[in-house]
Coordinates of C-alpha atoms and ligand atoms in Angstrom, one line a residue:
M14 CA 56.3 195.6 -182.2
K15 CA 56.9 195.8 -185.9
R16 CA 57.3 192.7 -187.9
L17 CA 60.3 193.3 -190.1
L18 CA 62.1 190.0 -190.9
A19 CA 60.0 187.3 -189.5
D20 CA 57.2 185.9 -191.7
S21 CA 55.4 183.6 -189.4
D22 CA 53.5 184.6 -186.3
L23 CA 55.2 181.8 -184.5
F24 CA 58.6 183.1 -185.3
H25 CA 57.5 186.5 -184.3
Q26 CA 56.2 185.3 -181.0
M27 CA 59.3 183.3 -180.2
F28 CA 61.5 186.4 -180.6
D29 CA 59.2 188.7 -178.8
D30 CA 58.7 186.5 -175.7
S31 CA 62.3 185.3 -175.4
P32 CA 64.0 186.2 -172.1
A33 CA 67.0 187.2 -174.2
F34 CA 66.9 190.7 -175.7
F35 CA 67.1 191.2 -179.5
A36 CA 67.2 194.3 -181.7
L37 CA 68.0 194.9 -185.4
L38 CA 69.8 198.1 -186.2
R39 CA 70.0 199.2 -189.7
G40 CA 73.2 201.0 -190.6
P41 CA 74.9 203.2 -191.0
E42 CA 72.7 205.3 -188.7
F43 CA 71.7 202.2 -186.7
I44 CA 68.0 202.8 -187.0
F45 CA 65.9 200.5 -184.9
E46 CA 64.1 198.1 -187.2
M47 CA 63.0 195.7 -184.5
A48 CA 63.3 195.3 -180.8
N49 CA 61.7 192.5 -178.7
K50 CA 60.0 192.9 -175.3
A51 CA 63.1 192.1 -173.4
Y52 CA 65.0 194.9 -175.2
L53 CA 62.2 197.4 -174.7
A54 CA 62.2 196.5 -171.0
L55 CA 65.8 197.8 -170.8
I56 CA 64.8 201.2 -172.2
P57 CA 61.3 201.8 -171.0
N58 CA 59.2 204.5 -172.7
R59 CA 61.8 205.4 -175.4
E60 CA 59.8 204.4 -178.5
P61 CA 62.8 203.2 -180.5
E62 CA 61.0 202.2 -183.7
G63 CA 62.4 204.0 -186.8
R64 CA 64.8 206.1 -184.7
P65 CA 68.6 206.0 -184.7
I66 CA 70.3 204.6 -181.6
K67 CA 72.1 207.8 -180.8
D68 CA 68.7 209.4 -180.2
V69 CA 67.1 206.4 -178.4
V70 CA 70.0 205.4 -176.3
P71 CA 72.3 208.4 -176.0
E72 CA 74.1 206.6 -173.1
A73 CA 75.4 204.1 -175.7
E74 CA 77.3 206.8 -177.5
S75 CA 78.8 208.4 -174.4
Q76 CA 79.9 205.0 -173.1
G77 CA 81.6 203.8 -176.3
Y78 CA 79.0 201.4 -177.6
L79 CA 78.4 203.4 -180.8
D80 CA 82.0 203.1 -181.6
L81 CA 81.8 199.4 -181.2
L82 CA 78.7 199.3 -183.5
N83 CA 80.6 201.3 -186.1
Q84 CA 83.6 199.0 -185.8
V85 CA 81.4 195.9 -186.5
Y86 CA 79.6 197.7 -189.3
R87 CA 82.9 198.7 -190.8
T88 CA 84.8 195.4 -190.4
G89 CA 82.0 193.0 -190.7
E90 CA 83.4 191.1 -187.7
I91 CA 81.1 189.9 -184.9
F92 CA 81.6 191.4 -181.4
R93 CA 81.0 189.4 -178.2
G94 CA 80.9 191.2 -174.9
N95 CA 80.7 189.6 -171.5
A96 CA 79.2 191.5 -168.5
M97 CA 79.6 194.8 -170.3
P98 CA 78.7 197.6 -167.9
I99 CA 76.3 200.3 -169.1
K100 CA 74.6 203.0 -167.1
L101 CA 71.1 203.9 -168.3
H102 CA 68.9 206.8 -167.2
D103 CA 65.3 206.0 -166.3
P104 CA 62.6 208.5 -167.3
D105 CA 62.5 209.8 -163.7
G106 CA 66.2 210.6 -164.1
H107 CA 67.4 207.8 -161.9
E108 CA 70.6 206.1 -163.1
R109 CA 70.7 202.3 -163.4
Q110 CA 73.9 200.2 -163.6
L111 CA 73.5 197.2 -165.8
F112 CA 75.8 194.4 -166.9
L113 CA 75.0 192.8 -170.2
D114 CA 76.3 189.8 -172.1
F115 CA 75.7 190.6 -175.8
V116 CA 76.7 189.9 -179.4
Y117 CA 76.8 192.5 -182.2
Q118 CA 76.2 190.4 -185.2
P119 CA 76.7 192.0 -188.7
I120 CA 73.9 191.3 -191.2
K121 CA 75.3 191.3 -194.8
D122 CA 73.5 191.7 -198.2
D123 CA 74.2 189.5 -201.2
N124 CA 77.3 191.5 -202.0
G125 CA 78.8 190.9 -198.6
Q126 CA 78.1 194.4 -197.6
V127 CA 77.0 195.0 -194.0
V128 CA 73.6 196.5 -194.0
A129 CA 72.4 196.0 -190.4
I130 CA 73.6 194.8 -187.0
F131 CA 71.6 192.2 -185.0
V132 CA 72.0 192.8 -181.3
Q133 CA 71.2 189.9 -179.0
G134 CA 72.1 189.3 -175.4
S135 CA 71.0 188.9 -171.8
D136 CA 70.9 190.9 -168.7
V137 CA 73.5 189.5 -166.2
T138 CA 73.4 192.4 -163.8
E139 CA 72.2 190.2 -160.9
R140 CA 74.9 187.7 -161.3
K141 CA 77.6 190.3 -161.8
L142 CA 76.6 192.2 -158.7
A143 CA 76.6 189.0 -156.7
E144 CA 80.1 188.4 -158.0
I145 CA 81.2 191.9 -157.1
R146 CA 79.8 191.5 -153.6
L147 CA 81.6 188.2 -153.3
I148 CA 84.8 189.7 -154.4
E149 CA 84.4 192.5 -152.0
S150 CA 83.7 190.2 -149.1
E151 CA 86.6 188.0 -150.1
E152 CA 88.7 191.1 -150.2
K153 CA 87.6 191.9 -146.7
Y154 CA 88.6 188.5 -145.4
R155 CA 91.8 188.7 -147.3
L156 CA 92.6 192.0 -145.6
L157 CA 91.6 190.5 -142.2
F158 CA 93.8 187.4 -142.7
Q159 CA 96.6 189.7 -144.0
S160 CA 96.6 191.7 -140.8
I161 CA 96.6 188.8 -138.2
D162 CA 99.8 187.5 -136.5
Q163 CA 98.8 183.9 -137.3
G164 CA 100.0 182.3 -140.5
Y165 CA 97.2 182.0 -143.0
C166 CA 97.2 180.2 -146.3
V167 CA 94.8 178.5 -148.8
V168 CA 96.0 175.3 -150.4
R169 CA 94.6 173.4 -153.2
V170 CA 94.8 169.6 -152.6
R171 CA 95.5 167.3 -155.5
D172 CA 94.3 163.8 -155.0
E173 CA 94.1 162.1 -158.4
P174 CA 94.8 158.5 -159.4
G175 CA 98.3 158.0 -160.7
Q176 CA 99.6 161.1 -159.1
A177 CA 101.2 161.6 -155.7
L178 CA 99.0 163.3 -153.1
D179 CA 100.1 166.9 -153.0
Y180 CA 98.9 170.4 -152.3
Q181 CA 99.8 173.8 -153.6
Y182 CA 99.8 177.2 -151.9
I183 CA 97.4 179.5 -153.7
E184 CA 97.2 182.2 -151.1
I185 CA 99.3 183.2 -148.2
N186 CA 99.3 186.1 -145.7
D187 CA 102.1 188.3 -144.5
A188 CA 102.7 186.4 -141.3
F189 CA 102.9 183.1 -143.2
E190 CA 106.7 183.2 -143.9
Q191 CA 107.6 184.2 -140.3
Q192 CA 105.3 181.6 -138.7
S193 CA 106.2 178.7 -141.1
G194 CA 109.8 179.6 -141.9
V195 CA 109.0 178.7 -145.5
Q196 CA 110.0 181.2 -148.2
F197 CA 108.6 181.7 -151.7
A198 CA 105.7 179.3 -151.1
L199 CA 103.0 180.9 -153.2
G200 CA 102.1 178.8 -156.3
H201 CA 104.4 176.0 -155.4
W202 CA 103.5 172.4 -154.8
M203 CA 104.5 170.9 -151.5
R204 CA 106.4 167.9 -152.7
E205 CA 108.6 170.1 -154.8
L206 CA 109.0 172.8 -152.1
R207 CA 109.6 170.6 -149.1
P208 CA 110.5 167.0 -150.2
Q209 CA 111.1 165.9 -146.6
L210 CA 107.6 166.8 -145.4
E211 CA 105.9 164.0 -143.5
E212 CA 102.9 162.3 -145.0
F213 CA 100.9 163.3 -142.0
W214 CA 100.4 166.8 -143.5
F215 CA 99.3 165.6 -146.9
K216 CA 96.8 163.2 -145.5
T217 CA 95.4 165.6 -142.9
Y218 CA 94.7 168.3 -145.5
R219 CA 93.3 165.8 -148.0
D220 CA 90.9 164.6 -145.4
V221 CA 89.7 168.1 -144.7
A222 CA 89.3 168.8 -148.4
V223 CA 87.4 165.5 -149.0
T224 CA 85.2 165.4 -145.9
G225 CA 84.7 169.1 -145.1
Q226 CA 85.5 168.3 -141.4
P227 CA 87.6 171.0 -139.9
V228 CA 90.6 169.9 -137.8
R229 CA 92.5 171.5 -135.0
F230 CA 95.7 170.0 -133.8
E231 CA 99.3 170.5 -132.6
H232 CA 102.0 168.8 -134.5
E233 CA 105.7 168.8 -135.1
S234 CA 107.0 169.5 -138.6
R235 CA 110.3 167.5 -138.5
D236 CA 111.8 168.9 -141.6
L237 CA 111.3 172.5 -140.3
Q238 CA 112.0 171.4 -136.7
R239 CA 109.1 173.5 -135.6
W240 CA 105.9 172.8 -133.7
F241 CA 102.6 174.2 -135.1
S242 CA 99.2 174.8 -133.7
V243 CA 96.9 174.4 -136.7
Y244 CA 93.2 175.0 -137.6
A245 CA 92.3 173.9 -141.1
F246 CA 88.9 174.0 -142.8
R247 CA 87.4 173.6 -146.2
I248 CA 86.4 176.6 -148.3
S249 CA 84.6 177.1 -151.5
Q250 CA 83.0 174.2 -153.3
P251 CA 83.9 170.6 -152.4
E252 CA 85.2 169.9 -155.9
D253 CA 87.6 172.9 -155.6
M254 CA 89.5 170.9 -152.9
L255 CA 90.5 174.2 -151.2
V256 CA 91.6 174.2 -147.6
A257 CA 92.2 177.3 -145.6
I258 CA 94.8 176.9 -142.9
L259 CA 95.4 179.1 -139.8
F260 CA 98.5 178.2 -137.9
S261 CA 101.1 179.5 -135.4
D262 CA 104.5 178.5 -134.4
I263 CA 104.4 177.1 -130.9
T264 CA 108.0 175.7 -130.8
Q265 CA 109.0 177.9 -127.9
R266 CA 106.0 177.0 -125.8
V267 CA 106.5 173.2 -126.5
R268 CA 110.2 173.5 -125.6
D269 CA 109.3 175.3 -122.4
Q270 CA 106.9 172.6 -121.6
I271 CA 109.4 169.9 -122.3
E272 CA 112.0 171.7 -120.1
L273 CA 109.5 172.1 -117.4
K274 CA 108.7 168.4 -117.5
M275 CA 112.4 167.5 -117.5
S276 CA 113.1 169.7 -114.5
H277 CA 110.0 168.1 -112.8
A278 CA 111.5 164.7 -113.5
E279 CA 114.9 165.9 -112.2
L280 CA 113.3 167.2 -109.1
E281 CA 111.5 164.0 -108.6
V282 CA 114.7 162.0 -109.0
K283 CA 116.4 164.4 -106.4
V284 CA 113.5 163.9 -104.0
L285 CA 113.8 160.1 -104.4
E286 CA 117.6 160.2 -103.9
R287 CA 117.1 162.5 -100.8
T288 CA 114.4 160.1 -99.5
A289 CA 116.7 157.2 -100.0
E290 CA 119.5 159.0 -98.3
L291 CA 117.2 159.9 -95.4
A292 CA 116.1 156.3 -95.1
R293 CA 119.7 155.2 -95.1
S294 CA 120.7 157.7 -92.4
N295 CA 117.6 156.8 -90.4
L296 CA 118.7 153.1 -90.5
E297 CA 122.1 154.2 -89.4
L298 CA 120.6 156.2 -86.6
I299 CA 118.5 153.3 -85.5
E300 CA 121.5 151.0 -85.6
A301 CA 123.6 153.6 -83.6
K302 CA 120.8 154.0 -81.1
R303 CA 120.6 150.2 -80.8
I304 CA 124.3 150.0 -80.1
A305 CA 124.2 152.8 -77.6
E306 CA 121.2 151.2 -75.9
R307 CA 123.0 147.9 -75.7
A308 CA 126.1 149.7 -74.3
S309 CA 124.0 151.6 -71.8
Q310 CA 122.2 148.4 -70.8
A311 CA 125.5 146.7 -70.2
K312 CA 126.7 149.6 -68.1
S313 CA 123.6 149.6 -66.0
D314 CA 123.8 145.9 -65.6
I315 CA 127.4 146.2 -64.4
L316 CA 126.5 149.0 -62.1
S317 CA 123.5 147.2 -60.7
N318 CA 125.6 143.9 -60.1
T319 CA 128.5 145.8 -58.6
S320 CA 126.2 147.7 -56.3
H321 CA 124.7 144.5 -55.0
E322 CA 128.2 143.0 -54.4
L323 CA 129.2 146.2 -52.6
R324 CA 126.2 146.2 -50.2
T325 CA 127.0 142.9 -48.5
P326 CA 130.5 143.8 -47.3
L327 CA 129.4 147.3 -46.5
N328 CA 126.5 146.1 -44.3
S329 CA 129.0 144.0 -42.3
L330 CA 131.4 146.9 -42.0
I331 CA 128.6 149.2 -40.7
L332 CA 127.3 146.5 -38.3
I333 CA 130.7 145.7 -36.9
S334 CA 131.7 149.4 -36.5
Q335 CA 128.4 150.0 -34.7
L336 CA 129.2 147.1 -32.3
L337 CA 132.7 148.5 -31.8
A338 CA 131.4 152.0 -31.2
E339 CA 129.2 150.7 -28.4
N340 CA 132.5 149.5 -26.8
P341 CA 131.0 147.1 -24.2
E342 CA 134.4 146.3 -22.7
R343 CA 135.3 150.0 -22.5
N344 CA 138.8 149.3 -23.7
L345 CA 138.9 151.8 -26.6
T346 CA 140.7 155.1 -26.2
P347 CA 138.6 158.2 -27.0
K348 CA 140.7 158.6 -30.2
Q349 CA 140.0 155.0 -31.2
R350 CA 136.3 155.6 -30.6
K351 CA 136.4 158.7 -32.8
Y352 CA 138.0 156.5 -35.5
V353 CA 135.3 154.0 -35.2
D354 CA 132.6 156.7 -35.5
V355 CA 134.3 157.9 -38.7
I356 CA 134.3 154.3 -40.0
Y357 CA 130.6 154.0 -39.2
E358 CA 129.6 157.3 -40.7
S359 CA 131.7 156.8 -43.8
G360 CA 130.1 153.3 -44.1
Q361 CA 126.6 154.9 -43.9
D362 CA 127.5 157.5 -46.5
L363 CA 128.9 154.8 -48.8
L364 CA 125.8 152.7 -48.3
M365 CA 123.6 155.6 -49.3
L366 CA 125.7 156.2 -52.3
V367 CA 125.5 152.6 -53.3
N368 CA 121.7 152.6 -52.8
D369 CA 121.5 155.7 -55.0
L370 CA 123.6 154.2 -57.7
L371 CA 121.5 151.0 -57.6
D372 CA 118.3 153.0 -58.0
M373 CA 119.7 155.1 -60.8
A374 CA 121.0 152.0 -62.6
Q375 CA 117.6 150.5 -62.4
I376 CA 115.9 153.7 -63.6
E377 CA 118.3 154.0 -66.5
S378 CA 117.8 150.5 -67.6
G379 CA 114.1 151.0 -67.6
V380 CA 113.4 148.4 -64.9
S381 CA 110.4 149.3 -62.8
L382 CA 111.3 150.2 -59.3
I383 CA 109.1 148.3 -57.1
I384 CA 106.4 150.5 -55.5
Q385 CA 104.6 149.1 -52.6
N386 CA 101.5 151.0 -51.9
K387 CA 99.7 151.1 -48.6
K388 CA 97.9 153.5 -46.4
I389 CA 100.3 156.1 -45.1
D390 CA 100.5 156.5 -41.3
W391 CA 101.2 160.2 -40.9
Q392 CA 102.4 159.9 -37.3
H393 CA 104.8 157.2 -38.2
L394 CA 106.1 159.2 -41.1
Q395 CA 106.6 162.3 -38.9
Q396 CA 108.4 160.2 -36.3
N397 CA 110.7 158.6 -38.8
I398 CA 111.8 161.9 -40.2
N399 CA 112.1 163.5 -36.9
N400 CA 114.4 160.7 -35.7
S401 CA 116.6 161.0 -38.8
F402 CA 117.2 164.7 -38.7
T403 CA 116.9 166.0 -35.1
E404 CA 120.5 165.1 -34.3
T405 CA 121.8 166.7 -37.6
A406 CA 119.8 169.9 -36.8
A407 CA 121.2 170.0 -33.4
R408 CA 124.7 169.4 -34.6
K409 CA 124.5 172.1 -37.3
K410 CA 122.6 174.4 -34.9
L411 CA 119.7 174.8 -37.3
E412 CA 116.0 175.2 -36.4
F413 CA 114.1 172.2 -37.6
S414 CA 110.3 171.7 -37.7
I415 CA 107.8 169.3 -39.2
G416 CA 104.3 170.8 -39.7
M417 CA 101.4 168.5 -40.4
A418 CA 98.1 170.0 -41.3
P419 CA 95.3 168.6 -39.2
N420 CA 93.1 167.9 -42.2
L421 CA 95.4 165.5 -44.0
P422 CA 93.5 162.8 -45.8
K423 CA 93.1 159.7 -43.6
H424 CA 93.3 157.3 -46.4
F425 CA 96.4 158.4 -48.3
I426 CA 97.9 155.5 -50.3
S427 CA 101.5 155.6 -51.3
D428 CA 104.8 153.7 -51.0
E429 CA 106.0 154.9 -47.6
R430 CA 109.6 153.7 -48.1
R431 CA 109.9 155.5 -51.4
L432 CA 108.2 158.6 -50.1
L433 CA 110.6 158.7 -47.2
Q434 CA 113.5 158.2 -49.5
V435 CA 112.4 161.3 -51.5
L436 CA 111.7 163.5 -48.4
K437 CA 114.9 162.4 -46.7
N438 CA 116.9 163.2 -49.8
L439 CA 115.3 166.7 -50.0
L440 CA 115.8 167.3 -46.2
S441 CA 119.4 166.1 -46.3
N442 CA 120.1 168.4 -49.2
A443 CA 118.4 171.2 -47.2
F444 CA 120.7 170.5 -44.2
K445 CA 123.7 170.0 -46.4
F446 CA 123.3 173.4 -48.2
T447 CA 122.2 175.5 -45.1
K448 CA 124.8 176.9 -42.7
E449 CA 122.4 178.9 -40.5
G450 CA 118.7 179.5 -40.1
S451 CA 116.2 176.8 -40.5
V452 CA 115.0 173.8 -42.3
S453 CA 111.3 172.8 -42.3
L454 CA 108.9 170.2 -43.7
E455 CA 105.3 171.0 -44.1
I456 CA 102.7 168.5 -45.1
Q457 CA 99.2 169.7 -46.1
P458 CA 96.3 168.9 -48.4
L459 CA 96.3 170.8 -51.6
A460 CA 93.0 172.2 -52.6
G461 CA 91.8 173.2 -56.0
R462 CA 94.1 171.1 -58.2
S463 CA 91.1 169.4 -59.6
S464 CA 87.4 169.2 -59.0
E465 CA 87.8 167.6 -55.6
A466 CA 89.2 169.8 -52.9
G467 CA 92.1 168.1 -51.1
D468 CA 92.7 165.5 -53.8
A469 CA 96.5 165.9 -53.5
V470 CA 99.0 166.3 -50.7
E471 CA 101.9 168.7 -50.8
F472 CA 105.2 168.0 -49.0
K473 CA 107.1 171.3 -48.8
V474 CA 110.8 171.3 -47.8
T475 CA 112.0 174.8 -47.0
D476 CA 115.5 175.9 -46.1
S477 CA 117.4 179.2 -45.6
G478 CA 120.5 177.9 -47.3
I479 CA 122.6 179.0 -50.2
G480 CA 119.8 178.7 -52.8
I481 CA 120.0 177.7 -56.5
S482 CA 120.2 180.1 -59.4
K483 CA 117.4 180.0 -62.1
E484 CA 119.9 178.6 -64.6
K485 CA 120.9 175.7 -62.3
Q486 CA 117.3 174.9 -61.4
K487 CA 116.9 173.6 -64.9
I488 CA 119.6 170.9 -64.6
I489 CA 119.6 169.7 -61.0
F490 CA 117.0 167.1 -61.7
E491 CA 119.2 165.5 -64.2
A492 CA 121.4 162.6 -63.1
F493 CA 125.0 163.4 -62.1
H494 CA 124.3 167.2 -62.2
Q495 CA 125.2 169.4 -59.4
A496 CA 124.3 173.0 -59.3
D497 CA 127.9 174.0 -58.9
T498 CA 130.6 171.5 -59.7
G499 CA 133.0 173.7 -57.7
N500 CA 130.9 172.8 -54.6
T501 CA 131.6 169.1 -54.8
R502 CA 134.4 169.3 -52.4
Q503 CA 132.6 171.6 -50.0
Y504 CA 129.3 169.7 -50.2
N505 CA 129.9 166.1 -51.0
G506 CA 127.4 164.2 -53.1
T507 CA 126.9 162.5 -56.5
G508 CA 124.2 164.6 -58.2
L509 CA 121.9 161.5 -58.2
G510 CA 119.5 162.3 -55.3
L511 CA 117.2 164.7 -57.2
A512 CA 117.2 162.7 -60.4
I513 CA 116.1 159.6 -58.4
S514 CA 113.6 161.6 -56.4
R515 CA 112.0 162.9 -59.6
E516 CA 111.7 159.5 -61.0
L517 CA 110.2 158.1 -57.8
V518 CA 107.7 161.0 -57.6
Q519 CA 106.6 160.5 -61.2
M520 CA 106.2 156.8 -60.5
M521 CA 103.9 157.7 -57.7
G522 CA 101.9 159.9 -60.1
G523 CA 103.1 163.2 -58.7
T524 CA 105.4 166.1 -59.5
I525 CA 108.4 167.8 -57.9
L526 CA 109.0 171.5 -58.2
V527 CA 111.7 173.9 -57.0
E528 CA 111.6 177.6 -56.1
S529 CA 114.8 179.2 -55.0
E530 CA 116.8 182.4 -54.9
P531 CA 120.6 182.3 -54.4
G532 CA 121.5 183.4 -50.9
K533 CA 118.0 183.2 -49.6
G534 CA 117.1 179.6 -49.5
S535 CA 115.1 177.0 -51.4
V536 CA 111.7 175.4 -51.4
F537 CA 111.1 172.0 -52.9
R538 CA 107.5 170.8 -53.3
V539 CA 106.4 167.3 -53.9
I540 CA 102.8 167.0 -54.9
L541 CA 101.2 163.5 -54.8
P542 CA 97.7 162.7 -55.8
C543 CA 95.4 160.9 -53.4
H544 CA 94.2 158.7 -56.2
L545 CA 96.9 156.5 -57.7
P546 CA 97.5 156.4 -61.4
A547 CA 95.6 153.6 -63.2
A548 CA 98.6 151.3 -63.4
E549 CA 102.0 151.4 -62.1
R550 CA 104.4 152.3 -64.9
S551 CA 108.1 152.0 -65.4
P552 CA 110.0 155.3 -65.3
K553 CA 110.8 155.1 -69.0
Q554 CA 107.1 154.8 -69.9
L555 CA 106.4 157.7 -67.7
R556 CA 109.1 159.8 -69.3
Q557 CA 107.7 159.0 -72.7
L558 CA 104.3 160.1 -71.5
G559 CA 105.6 163.2 -69.9
Ligands
LIG9 P1 123.8 165.8 -54.6 O1 124.2 164.4 -54.3 O2 124.9 166.6 -55.2 O3 123.1 166.5 -53.5 P2 121.2 166.0 -55.8 O4 120.7 165.5 -57.0 O5 120.5 165.7 -54.5 O6 122.7 165.6 -55.7 O7 121.3 167.6 -56.0 C1 121.9 168.2 -57.1 C2 122.4 169.5 -56.8 O8 121.3 170.4 -56.6 C3 123.3 169.6 -55.6 O9 124.6 169.3 -55.9 C4 123.1 171.1 -55.3 O10 124.1 171.9 -56.1 C5 121.7 171.4 -55.7 N1 120.8 171.4 -54.6 C6 119.9 170.4 -54.2 N2 119.2 170.8 -53.1 C7 119.7 172.0 -52.8 C8 119.3 172.9 -51.7 N3 118.4 172.6 -50.8 N4 120.0 174.1 -51.6 C9 120.9 174.4 -52.5 N5 121.3 173.6 -53.6 C10 120.7 172.4 -53.7

């Protein structure tokens, strides 16, 4: 290093060791008079001392710096360059890109004539490259935000004493306008652009800018009548007060949700109304049922009372006609005897009918028919039935038989009177609806109905009569139903017998079944368990259970 201008060693050392680069170029050729270490480091191995710049740094000429030097030399005006780019070739031929901050300072003689140029500056390549990289990456993000469907913007928040809190759009993407519905926003302050905007937005973005806490929320912008989903975060340095905002218009989604909620609410109201209506009609039904039950009870009561009243005179009539028929004084003509017989038989029929009506009335009103259980005497039962039907069989010229299995349970408990009532009803039907052939009753133990063999007894009434169609079999057990209403005249009856029989059988814990084919005859089976049901129940309770 040559000492050209400096006198003291200290001065010389200061220049030489400075991190800034210095050189003195004497004009007009710009010969290197001096260059410090930092300068020499820029142009290694070039030996500049005493040589013109165009030889030492030919790159300066080709990149316009020689012109600049000439200009300073000619005009005497200082030149300042910031981050000036220059490409230098290393001795190995490798090209280096540098950015330099420098000053070309003219040095004048006593006459004011420029005689040399003092070059001083610093290498800012690192900083500049970092800036370029930053710009490039910012550019990348900008491109990214430009291409998304979401609205994107950067706002600068102003929160200064004496001024209204406000923010200004300093960057927006393409989707911004469509998503926000705000036009020409760039560069504008919010209070000026949208005077009606709620304070919420100002405060929210101010908080993000101040605290650096990102926020994510959904909110309505009343002035725009739109709903937004927003994500806002601080960018850059805190003092810049910059907030980036990503947002989308969710108005449609919110409206859909509101509609959905409303239709839910409407549905709920409808359900409530419907429930109330149902409850009302339920109450009406209950009331109607209560009225109907009261009416039915009244009817049953009348029927039951009337039946009782009828029985007394009827019994007298039957008794007296029986006495008359015996004709002890033998003073009745055959015709008169026949009349008496008719009176007796009609009285019997009428009594049966009254008994049936009374039973039915009791069944209908839910009053328990009294069941008196005791051990059944099979012989007695057979005798009773035989006595009742032998004469009828003979009169109708029908075969009649009663078959009793030898292994009938010895201790069979039932209500004999009610059992007889059922069997007699079935047998009298069998005789009534059979013109020729036979009627029979078979009583046998029924094996295999449960674990114990012989735990039930079957009473089977078979006839070879007119039979009952499948259709009619479904209704004959209902009160007042006859298989063929057209038959009423031909076969008298009330349609009560089977209904009463079924109730009685059920009360005895058993079942009654029918099998029949029109024209071929019918089979009625009554099956009674040997073990009685736990408690005697009223017909109504039984029906409910059934
Ligand atoms: P009814 O007083 O009419 O005999 P029931 O309740 O005893 O009343 O019988 C109902 C109807 O069932 C009868 O009207 C008849 O049509 C039919 N029915 C009952 N038993 C027989 C039978 N053994 N053969 C043909 N039809 C029968």
